PDB file of C-alpha atoms in Angstrom:
ATOM      1  CA  UNK A   1       5.339  -4.350 -15.409  1.00  0.00           C
ATOM      2  CA  UNK A   2       4.923  -1.028 -13.539  1.00  0.00           C
ATOM      3  CA  UNK A   3       5.846  -0.940  -9.854  1.00  0.00           C
ATOM      4  CA  UNK A   4       6.370   1.700  -7.213  1.00  0.00           C
ATOM      5  CA  UNK A   5       8.802   1.017  -4.370  1.00  0.00           C
ATOM      6  CA  UNK A   6       7.669   2.073  -0.893  1.00  0.00           C
ATOM      7  CA  UNK A   7       9.891   3.617   1.767  1.00  0.00           C
ATOM      8  CA  UNK A   8      10.397   0.211   3.357  1.00  0.00           C
ATOM      9  CA  UNK A   9      11.411  -1.375   0.057  1.00  0.00           C
ATOM     10  CA  UNK A  10       8.185  -3.116  -0.948  1.00  0.00           C
ATOM     11  CA  UNK A  11       7.385  -3.234  -4.657  1.00  0.00           C
ATOM     12  CA  UNK A  12       3.727  -2.428  -5.281  1.00  0.00           C
ATOM     13  CA  UNK A  13       2.340  -3.460  -8.669  1.00  0.00           C
ATOM     14  CA  UNK A  14      -0.215  -1.200 -10.329  1.00  0.00           C
ATOM     15  CA  UNK A  15      -2.192  -0.844 -13.557  1.00  0.00           C
ATOM     16  CA  UNK A  16      -2.713   2.613 -15.057  1.00  0.00           C
ATOM     17  CA  UNK A  17      -4.963   2.996 -18.093  1.00  0.00           C
ATOM     18  CA  UNK A  18      -6.307   5.987 -19.975  1.00  0.00           C
ATOM     19  CA  UNK A  19      -6.416   9.687 -19.224  1.00  0.00           C
ATOM     20  CA  UNK A  20      -8.796  12.171 -17.658  1.00  0.00           C
ATOM     21  CA  UNK A  21      -9.813  12.397 -14.004  1.00  0.00           C
ATOM     22  CA  UNK A  22      -8.154   9.514 -12.149  1.00  0.00           C
ATOM     23  CA  UNK A  23     -10.068   6.808 -10.304  1.00  0.00           C
ATOM     24  CA  UNK A  24      -7.977   4.692  -7.932  1.00  0.00           C
ATOM     25  CA  UNK A  25      -9.353   1.276  -6.977  1.00  0.00           C
ATOM     26  CA  UNK A  26      -8.391  -0.588  -3.782  1.00  0.00           C
ATOM     27  CA  UNK A  27      -9.262  -4.293  -3.729  1.00  0.00           C
ATOM     28  CA  UNK A  28     -10.613  -6.576  -1.032  1.00  0.00           C
ATOM     29  CA  UNK A  29      -9.016  -9.453   0.842  1.00  0.00           C
ATOM     30  CA  UNK A  30      -7.343 -11.703  -0.369  1.00  0.00           C
ATOM     31  CA  UNK A  31      -7.574 -10.576  -3.984  1.00  0.00           C
ATOM     32  CA  UNK A  32      -5.725  -8.204  -6.345  1.00  0.00           C
ATOM     33  CA  UNK A  33      -6.327  -5.235  -8.605  1.00  0.00           C
ATOM     34  CA  UNK A  34      -7.817  -7.679 -11.119  1.00  0.00           C
ATOM     35  CA  UNK A  35     -10.958  -7.823  -8.984  1.00  0.00           C
ATOM     36  CA  UNK A  36     -11.878  -4.423 -10.437  1.00  0.00           C
ATOM     37  CA  UNK A  37     -11.828  -5.519 -14.098  1.00  0.00           C
ATOM     38  CA  UNK A  38     -15.527  -4.764 -14.672  1.00  0.00           C
ATOM     39  CA  UNK A  39     -15.153  -1.292 -13.175  1.00  0.00           C
ATOM     40  CA  UNK A  40     -11.804  -0.500 -14.807  1.00  0.00           C
ATOM     41  CA  UNK A  41     -13.138  -1.205 -18.296  1.00  0.00           C
ATOM     42  CA  UNK A  42     -16.438   0.573 -17.684  1.00  0.00           C
ATOM     43  CA  UNK A  43     -14.965   3.796 -16.307  1.00  0.00           C
ATOM     44  CA  UNK A  44     -12.192   3.779 -18.891  1.00  0.00           C
ATOM     45  CA  UNK A  45     -14.974   3.839 -21.457  1.00  0.00           C
ATOM     46  CA  UNK A  46     -16.520   6.803 -19.667  1.00  0.00           C
ATOM     47  CA  UNK A  47     -13.367   8.866 -20.146  1.00  0.00           C
ATOM     48  CA  UNK A  48     -11.690   8.358 -16.778  1.00  0.00           C
ATOM     49  CA  UNK A  49      -8.111   7.355 -16.056  1.00  0.00           C
ATOM     50  CA  UNK A  50      -8.304   4.111 -14.074  1.00  0.00           C
ATOM     51  CA  UNK A  51      -5.662   2.804 -11.678  1.00  0.00           C
ATOM     52  CA  UNK A  52      -5.584  -0.337  -9.548  1.00  0.00           C
ATOM     53  CA  UNK A  53      -2.751  -1.654  -7.413  1.00  0.00           C
ATOM     54  CA  UNK A  54      -2.093  -4.990  -5.727  1.00  0.00           C
ATOM     55  CA  UNK A  55      -1.828  -4.616  -1.959  1.00  0.00           C
ATOM     56  CA  UNK A  56       1.520  -5.614  -0.417  1.00  0.00           C
ATOM     57  CA  UNK A  57       1.711  -9.387  -0.190  1.00  0.00           C
ATOM     58  CA  UNK A  58      -1.121  -9.777  -2.688  1.00  0.00           C
ATOM     59  CA  UNK A  59      -1.227 -10.335  -6.442  1.00  0.00           C
ATOM     60  CA  UNK A  60       1.986  -9.282  -8.148  1.00  0.00           C
ATOM     61  CA  UNK A  61       3.327  -7.100  -5.323  1.00  0.00           C
ATOM     62  CA  UNK A  62       6.193  -8.187  -3.059  1.00  0.00           C
ATOM     63  CA  UNK A  63       5.368 -11.097  -0.765  1.00  0.00           C
ATOM     64  CA  UNK A  64       6.970  -9.546   2.288  1.00  0.00           C
ATOM     65  CA  UNK A  65       6.584 -10.943   5.797  1.00  0.00           C
ATOM     66  CA  UNK A  66       5.799  -7.681   7.588  1.00  0.00           C
ATOM     67  CA  UNK A  67       3.612  -4.612   7.300  1.00  0.00           C
ATOM     68  CA  UNK A  68       0.250  -6.270   6.794  1.00  0.00           C
ATOM     69  CA  UNK A  69      -1.801  -3.717   8.697  1.00  0.00           C
ATOM     70  CA  UNK A  70      -3.994  -0.742   7.873  1.00  0.00           C
ATOM     71  CA  UNK A  71      -1.248   1.812   8.506  1.00  0.00           C
ATOM     72  CA  UNK A  72       1.002   0.225   5.904  1.00  0.00           C
ATOM     73  CA  UNK A  73      -1.911  -0.298   3.508  1.00  0.00           C
ATOM     74  CA  UNK A  74      -2.710   3.432   3.708  1.00  0.00           C
ATOM     75  CA  UNK A  75       0.942   4.423   3.329  1.00  0.00           C
ATOM     76  CA  UNK A  76       1.364   2.130   0.317  1.00  0.00           C
ATOM     77  CA  UNK A  77      -1.666   3.734  -1.328  1.00  0.00           C
ATOM     78  CA  UNK A  78      -0.094   7.128  -0.693  1.00  0.00           C
ATOM     79  CA  UNK A  79       3.114   5.902  -2.335  1.00  0.00           C
ATOM     80  CA  UNK A  80       1.145   4.967  -5.462  1.00  0.00           C
ATOM     81  CA  UNK A  81      -0.718   8.275  -5.662  1.00  0.00           C
ATOM     82  CA  UNK A  82       2.462  10.304  -5.098  1.00  0.00           C
ATOM     83  CA  UNK A  83       4.413   8.279  -7.654  1.00  0.00           C
ATOM     84  CA  UNK A  84       1.712   8.964 -10.257  1.00  0.00           C
ATOM     85  CA  UNK A  85       1.307  12.605  -9.244  1.00  0.00           C
ATOM     86  CA  UNK A  86      -2.467  12.305  -8.964  1.00  0.00           C
ATOM     87  CA  UNK A  87      -4.685  15.356  -8.479  1.00  0.00           C
ATOM     88  CA  UNK A  88      -8.468  15.599  -8.141  1.00  0.00           C
ATOM     89  CA  UNK A  89      -8.557  11.817  -7.739  1.00  0.00           C
ATOM     90  CA  UNK A  90     -11.498   9.603  -6.880  1.00  0.00           C
ATOM     91  CA  UNK A  91     -10.837   6.666  -4.544  1.00  0.00           C
ATOM     92  CA  UNK A  92     -12.991   3.541  -4.593  1.00  0.00           C
ATOM     93  CA  UNK A  93     -12.444   0.647  -2.200  1.00  0.00           C
ATOM     94  CA  UNK A  94     -14.172  -2.696  -1.719  1.00  0.00           C
ATOM     95  CA  UNK A  95     -14.270  -4.532   1.619  1.00  0.00           C
ATOM     96  CA  UNK A  96     -10.744  -4.347   3.087  1.00  0.00           C
ATOM     97  CA  UNK A  97      -9.975  -1.898   0.288  1.00  0.00           C
ATOM     98  CA  UNK A  98     -12.733   0.332   1.625  1.00  0.00           C
ATOM     99  CA  UNK A  99     -10.964   0.333   4.971  1.00  0.00           C
ATOM    100  CA  UNK A 100      -7.711   1.115   3.176  1.00  0.00           C
ATOM    101  CA  UNK A 101      -9.282   4.093   1.407  1.00  0.00           C
ATOM    102  CA  UNK A 102     -10.862   5.432   4.600  1.00  0.00           C
ATOM    103  CA  UNK A 103      -7.607   5.120   6.533  1.00  0.00           C
ATOM    104  CA  UNK A 104      -5.597   6.665   3.691  1.00  0.00           C
ATOM    105  CA  UNK A 105      -7.883   9.711   3.701  1.00  0.00           C
ATOM    106  CA  UNK A 106      -7.990   9.918   7.487  1.00  0.00           C
ATOM    107  CA  UNK A 107      -4.260   9.369   7.961  1.00  0.00           C
ATOM    108  CA  UNK A 108      -2.902  11.477   5.099  1.00  0.00           C
ATOM    109  CA  UNK A 109      -5.711  13.972   4.517  1.00  0.00           C
ATOM    110  CA  UNK A 110      -8.187  14.321   1.696  1.00  0.00           C
ATOM    111  CA  UNK A 111      -6.645  17.319  -0.026  1.00  0.00           C
ATOM    112  CA  UNK A 112      -6.325  16.645  -3.732  1.00  0.00           C
ATOM    113  CA  UNK A 113      -9.072  14.035  -3.565  1.00  0.00           C
ATOM    114  CA  UNK A 114     -12.452  14.828  -5.110  1.00  0.00           C
ATOM    115  CA  UNK A 115     -14.699  12.011  -3.887  1.00  0.00           C
ATOM    116  CA  UNK A 116     -14.576   8.492  -2.468  1.00  0.00           C
ATOM    117  CA  UNK A 117     -16.744   5.378  -2.633  1.00  0.00           C
ATOM    118  CA  UNK A 118     -16.807   2.584  -0.055  1.00  0.00           C
ATOM    119  CA  UNK A 119     -18.284  -0.647  -1.443  1.00  0.00           C
ATOM    120  CA  UNK A 120     -19.214  -3.365   1.085  1.00  0.00           C
ATOM    121  CA  UNK A 121     -16.464  -1.872   3.228  1.00  0.00           C
ATOM    122  CA  UNK A 122     -15.161  -3.098   6.579  1.00  0.00           C
ATOM    123  CA  UNK A 123     -15.636   0.398   8.014  1.00  0.00           C
ATOM    124  CA  UNK A 124     -15.947   1.434  10.729  1.00  0.00           C
ATOM    125  CA  UNK A 125     -15.159  -1.676  12.834  1.00  0.00           C
ATOM    126  CA  UNK A 126     -15.929  -5.335  12.206  1.00  0.00           C
ATOM    127  CA  UNK A 127     -15.073  -6.906  15.568  1.00  0.00           C
ATOM    128  CA  UNK A 128     -17.767  -7.569  18.144  1.00  0.00           C
ATOM    129  CA  UNK A 129     -17.017  -5.799  21.432  1.00  0.00           C
ATOM    130  CA  UNK A 130     -19.050  -4.378  24.297  1.00  0.00           C
ATOM    131  CA  UNK A 131     -19.128  -1.073  22.463  1.00  0.00           C
ATOM    132  CA  UNK A 132     -19.806  -2.704  19.080  1.00  0.00           C
ATOM    133  CA  UNK A 133     -22.346  -5.486  19.749  1.00  0.00           C
ATOM    134  CA  UNK A 134     -23.394  -5.630  16.066  1.00  0.00           C
ATOM    135  CA  UNK A 135     -19.890  -6.762  15.112  1.00  0.00           C
ATOM    136  CA  UNK A 136     -18.677 -10.255  14.306  1.00  0.00           C
ATOM    137  CA  UNK A 137     -17.241 -12.427  17.115  1.00  0.00           C
ATOM    138  CA  UNK A 138     -13.470 -12.840  17.115  1.00  0.00           C
ATOM    139  CA  UNK A 139     -13.924 -16.628  16.950  1.00  0.00           C
ATOM    140  CA  UNK A 140     -15.176 -16.258  13.368  1.00  0.00           C
ATOM    141  CA  UNK A 141     -11.965 -14.550  12.284  1.00  0.00           C
ATOM    142  CA  UNK A 142      -9.867 -17.023  14.245  1.00  0.00           C
ATOM    143  CA  UNK A 143     -11.557 -19.775  12.249  1.00  0.00           C
ATOM    144  CA  UNK A 144     -10.762 -17.939   9.003  1.00  0.00           C
ATOM    145  CA  UNK A 145      -7.086 -17.976   9.946  1.00  0.00           C
ATOM    146  CA  UNK A 146      -7.247 -21.645  10.952  1.00  0.00           C
ATOM    147  CA  UNK A 147      -8.829 -22.656   7.635  1.00  0.00           C
ATOM    148  CA  UNK A 148      -6.299 -20.620   5.676  1.00  0.00           C
ATOM    149  CA  UNK A 149      -3.408 -22.248   7.520  1.00  0.00           C
ATOM    150  CA  UNK A 150      -4.851 -25.758   7.189  1.00  0.00           C
ATOM    151  CA  UNK A 151      -5.767 -25.710   3.483  1.00  0.00           C
ATOM    152  CA  UNK A 152      -5.671 -22.316   1.817  1.00  0.00           C
ATOM    153  CA  UNK A 153      -6.520 -23.699  -1.626  1.00  0.00           C
ATOM    154  CA  UNK A 154      -9.734 -25.335  -0.412  1.00  0.00           C
ATOM    155  CA  UNK A 155     -10.691 -22.354   1.743  1.00  0.00           C
ATOM    156  CA  UNK A 156     -10.305 -20.112  -1.297  1.00  0.00           C
ATOM    157  CA  UNK A 157     -12.772 -22.287  -3.188  1.00  0.00           C
ATOM    158  CA  UNK A 158     -15.284 -22.419  -0.351  1.00  0.00           C
ATOM    159  CA  UNK A 159     -15.505 -18.642   0.164  1.00  0.00           C
ATOM    160  CA  UNK A 160     -16.470 -17.589  -3.393  1.00  0.00           C
ATOM    161  CA  UNK A 161     -18.597 -20.694  -3.929  1.00  0.00           C
ATOM    162  CA  UNK A 162     -20.570 -19.698  -0.840  1.00  0.00           C
ATOM    163  CA  UNK A 163     -21.025 -16.415   1.017  1.00  0.00           C
ATOM    164  CA  UNK A 164     -18.789 -13.981  -0.891  1.00  0.00           C
ATOM    165  CA  UNK A 165     -20.971 -13.958  -4.003  1.00  0.00           C
ATOM    166  CA  UNK A 166     -24.111 -15.297  -2.345  1.00  0.00           C
ATOM    167  CA  UNK A 167     -23.983 -18.436  -4.458  1.00  0.00           C
ATOM    168  CA  UNK A 168     -25.126 -20.405  -1.396  1.00  0.00           C
ATOM    169  CA  UNK A 169     -28.510 -18.656  -1.378  1.00  0.00           C
ATOM    170  CA  UNK A 170     -31.764 -20.177  -2.710  1.00  0.00           C
ATOM    171  CA  UNK A 171     -32.200 -19.552  -6.420  1.00  0.00           C
ATOM    172  CA  UNK A 172     -28.621 -18.352  -6.924  1.00  0.00           C
ATOM    173  CA  UNK A 173     -26.868 -19.206 -10.181  1.00  0.00           C
ATOM    174  CA  UNK A 174     -23.173 -19.720  -9.408  1.00  0.00           C
ATOM    175  CA  UNK A 175     -20.671 -18.368 -11.910  1.00  0.00           C
ATOM    176  CA  UNK A 176     -17.836 -20.851 -12.314  1.00  0.00           C
ATOM    177  CA  UNK A 177     -15.713 -18.139 -13.900  1.00  0.00           C
ATOM    178  CA  UNK A 178     -16.130 -15.785 -10.936  1.00  0.00           C
ATOM    179  CA  UNK A 179     -15.310 -18.580  -8.489  1.00  0.00           C
ATOM    180  CA  UNK A 180     -12.182 -19.597 -10.370  1.00  0.00           C
ATOM    181  CA  UNK A 181     -11.063 -15.989 -10.787  1.00  0.00           C
ATOM    182  CA  UNK A 182     -11.428 -15.386  -7.037  1.00  0.00           C
ATOM    183  CA  UNK A 183      -9.365 -18.528  -6.355  1.00  0.00           C
ATOM    184  CA  UNK A 184      -6.751 -17.485  -8.916  1.00  0.00           C
ATOM    185  CA  UNK A 185      -6.291 -14.064  -7.367  1.00  0.00           C
ATOM    186  CA  UNK A 186      -6.189 -15.413  -3.833  1.00  0.00           C
ATOM    187  CA  UNK A 187      -3.590 -18.064  -4.616  1.00  0.00           C
ATOM    188  CA  UNK A 188      -1.356 -15.498  -6.376  1.00  0.00           C
ATOM    189  CA  UNK A 189      -0.768 -13.740  -3.067  1.00  0.00           C
ATOM    190  CA  UNK A 190       1.249 -14.769  -0.056  1.00  0.00           C
ATOM    191  CA  UNK A 191      -0.233 -16.864   2.730  1.00  0.00           C
ATOM    192  CA  UNK A 192       1.502 -14.802   5.431  1.00  0.00           C
ATOM    193  CA  UNK A 193       0.115 -11.518   4.109  1.00  0.00           C
ATOM    194  CA  UNK A 194      -3.378 -12.920   3.823  1.00  0.00           C
ATOM    195  CA  UNK A 195      -3.229 -14.568   7.256  1.00  0.00           C
ATOM    196  CA  UNK A 196      -2.174 -11.274   8.872  1.00  0.00           C
ATOM    197  CA  UNK A 197      -4.663  -9.369   6.746  1.00  0.00           C
ATOM    198  CA  UNK A 198      -7.546 -11.063   8.539  1.00  0.00           C
ATOM    199  CA  UNK A 199      -6.449  -9.327  11.744  1.00  0.00           C
ATOM    200  CA  UNK A 200      -5.989  -6.041   9.875  1.00  0.00           C
ATOM    201  CA  UNK A 201      -9.493  -5.933   8.413  1.00  0.00           C
ATOM    202  CA  UNK A 202     -11.289  -7.307  11.467  1.00  0.00           C
ATOM    203  CA  UNK A 203      -9.562  -5.645  14.399  1.00  0.00           C
ATOM    204  CA  UNK A 204      -8.815  -2.119  13.157  1.00  0.00           C
ATOM    205  CA  UNK A 205     -11.263   0.518  14.351  1.00  0.00           C
ATOM    206  CA  UNK A 206     -11.485   3.065  11.541  1.00  0.00           C
ATOM    207  CA  UNK A 207     -14.025   5.348  13.200  1.00  0.00           C
ATOM    208  CA  UNK A 208     -11.569   8.211  13.699  1.00  0.00           C
ATOM    209  CA  UNK A 209     -10.405   7.974  10.100  1.00  0.00           C
ATOM    210  CA  UNK A 210     -13.981   8.325   8.880  1.00  0.00           C
ATOM    211  CA  UNK A 211     -14.564  11.353  11.114  1.00  0.00           C
ATOM    212  CA  UNK A 212     -11.581  13.158   9.588  1.00  0.00           C
ATOM    213  CA  UNK A 213     -12.823  12.881   5.990  1.00  0.00           C
ATOM    214  CA  UNK A 214     -14.496  16.018   4.634  1.00  0.00           C
ATOM    215  CA  UNK A 215     -14.998  15.148   0.939  1.00  0.00           C
ATOM    216  CA  UNK A 216     -18.235  13.557  -0.363  1.00  0.00           C
ATOM    217  CA  UNK A 217     -18.259   9.794   0.222  1.00  0.00           C
ATOM    218  CA  UNK A 218     -20.750   7.276  -1.135  1.00  0.00           C
ATOM    219  CA  UNK A 219     -21.245   4.247   1.118  1.00  0.00           C
ATOM    220  CA  UNK A 220     -22.684   1.274  -0.781  1.00  0.00           C
ATOM    221  CA  UNK A 221     -23.767  -1.759   1.228  1.00  0.00           C
ATOM    222  CA  UNK A 222     -26.284  -4.583   0.936  1.00  0.00           C
ATOM    223  CA  UNK A 223     -28.498  -5.706   3.779  1.00  0.00           C
ATOM    224  CA  UNK A 224     -27.784  -9.272   2.605  1.00  0.00           C
ATOM    225  CA  UNK A 225     -23.985  -9.038   2.813  1.00  0.00           C
ATOM    226  CA  UNK A 226     -22.827 -12.273   4.496  1.00  0.00           C
ATOM    227  CA  UNK A 227     -19.195 -11.196   4.907  1.00  0.00           C
ATOM    228  CA  UNK A 228     -19.449  -7.679   6.352  1.00  0.00           C
ATOM    229  CA  UNK A 229     -22.819  -7.439   8.137  1.00  0.00           C
ATOM    230  CA  UNK A 230     -24.794  -4.364   7.130  1.00  0.00           C
ATOM    231  CA  UNK A 231     -25.812  -3.266  10.634  1.00  0.00           C
ATOM    232  CA  UNK A 232     -22.184  -3.049  11.771  1.00  0.00           C
ATOM    233  CA  UNK A 233     -20.937  -1.295   8.657  1.00  0.00           C
ATOM    234  CA  UNK A 234     -22.854   0.776   6.100  1.00  0.00           C
ATOM    235  CA  UNK A 235     -25.162   2.875   8.307  1.00  0.00           C
ATOM    236  CA  UNK A 236     -22.514   3.386  10.977  1.00  0.00           C
ATOM    237  CA  UNK A 237     -19.873   4.456   8.460  1.00  0.00           C
ATOM    238  CA  UNK A 238     -22.224   6.919   6.757  1.00  0.00           C
ATOM    239  CA  UNK A 239     -23.155   8.442  10.120  1.00  0.00           C
ATOM    240  CA  UNK A 240     -19.511   9.020  11.079  1.00  0.00           C
ATOM    241  CA  UNK A 241     -18.684  10.766   7.792  1.00  0.00           C
ATOM    242  CA  UNK A 242     -19.128  14.530   7.577  1.00  0.00           C
ATOM    243  CA  UNK A 243     -20.384  14.311   4.004  1.00  0.00           C
ATOM    244  CA  UNK A 244     -21.520  10.722   3.602  1.00  0.00           C
ATOM    245  CA  UNK A 245     -24.355   9.269   1.532  1.00  0.00           C
ATOM    246  CA  UNK A 246     -25.624   5.744   2.203  1.00  0.00           C
ATOM    247  CA  UNK A 247     -26.883   3.620  -0.690  1.00  0.00           C
ATOM    248  CA  UNK A 248     -28.557   0.478   0.621  1.00  0.00           C
ATOM    249  CA  UNK A 249     -29.228  -2.620  -1.469  1.00  0.00           C
ATOM    250  CA  UNK A 250     -31.373  -5.668  -0.852  1.00  0.00           C
ATOM    251  CA  UNK A 251     -30.584  -9.157  -2.090  1.00  0.00           C
ATOM    252  CA  UNK A 252     -27.053  -8.380  -3.285  1.00  0.00           C
ATOM    253  CA  UNK A 253     -23.942 -10.165  -1.991  1.00  0.00           C
ATOM    254  CA  UNK A 254     -20.684  -8.900  -0.568  1.00  0.00           C
ATOM    255  CA  UNK A 255     -19.049  -9.119  -3.999  1.00  0.00           C
ATOM    256  CA  UNK A 256     -21.860  -7.192  -5.659  1.00  0.00           C
ATOM    257  CA  UNK A 257     -19.468  -5.161  -7.815  1.00  0.00           C
ATOM    258  CA  UNK A 258     -18.784  -8.433  -9.671  1.00  0.00           C
ATOM    259  CA  UNK A 259     -22.172 -10.148  -9.638  1.00  0.00           C
ATOM    260  CA  UNK A 260     -24.140  -6.941 -10.299  1.00  0.00           C
ATOM    261  CA  UNK A 261     -21.526  -4.814 -12.027  1.00  0.00           C
ATOM    262  CA  UNK A 262     -24.016  -2.935 -14.229  1.00  0.00           C
ATOM    263  CA  UNK A 263     -26.000  -1.747 -11.213  1.00  0.00           C
ATOM    264  CA  UNK A 264     -22.970  -0.808  -9.125  1.00  0.00           C
ATOM    265  CA  UNK A 265     -21.181   0.910 -12.015  1.00  0.00           C
ATOM    266  CA  UNK A 266     -24.251   2.990 -12.866  1.00  0.00           C
ATOM    267  CA  UNK A 267     -24.751   4.076  -9.248  1.00  0.00           C
ATOM    268  CA  UNK A 268     -21.088   5.030  -8.850  1.00  0.00           C
ATOM    269  CA  UNK A 269     -21.154   6.986 -12.126  1.00  0.00           C
ATOM    270  CA  UNK A 270     -24.261   8.885 -11.009  1.00  0.00           C
ATOM    271  CA  UNK A 271     -22.502   9.819  -7.755  1.00  0.00           C
ATOM    272  CA  UNK A 272     -19.355  10.958  -9.552  1.00  0.00           C
ATOM    273  CA  UNK A 273     -21.347  13.115 -11.982  1.00  0.00           C
ATOM    274  CA  UNK A 274     -23.738  14.444  -9.353  1.00  0.00           C
TER     275      UNK A 274
END
């Protein structure tokens, strides 16, 4: 299997299919590059080269004890892009992966990158503070960590069965396959990485990273996202970007790229071709 080794010795697994303009996908917590299957196959069919990596401590990458923070996530993404020699790349990130993409571009610059897409992203800042009253209270994230530590396997069934895909909403039709696939990906990764990752995605203010990005960025977020509340994320992120476009959805869940892949894929394709 293909891996790139980072400067601190972490082996990052990646998938690299096709040719043409590269699209690099960054996954959400606590999943893996497999979460982008519907997008990888679709954009491969549209003539793009598609690449997805497993974040350190997740999926098939090294289950190291340290480095589970946005700085390392961004640096690991840079290691992948440099290893593959990518030019004119498009970066797409979901949830924590959206934060990873934003920080990668803000930390390392957006030269050589054509466009970016942030899907249900944690940008700019999830934590509720005096300056960010729309954020989520720290007690919620503390409870996430407590549930993970107490019974990770059960927690990783409860999340996709409920709020992640909106299967807890009236009239929803739960997909057993999507639930099991979420659980499979989560349990492949390391508990330490995923435990620390909760702090990384909830307590990292990415506002400055967004301000530094000059390329066109599409921000896709649903007003009914139960994981990353819309008011604290989508509109704020788009406002901070120099060249941001906000695409707002109603009735779609946090994991809308899975539950409504046709809609999300079509909207991303229109942005890339526009």
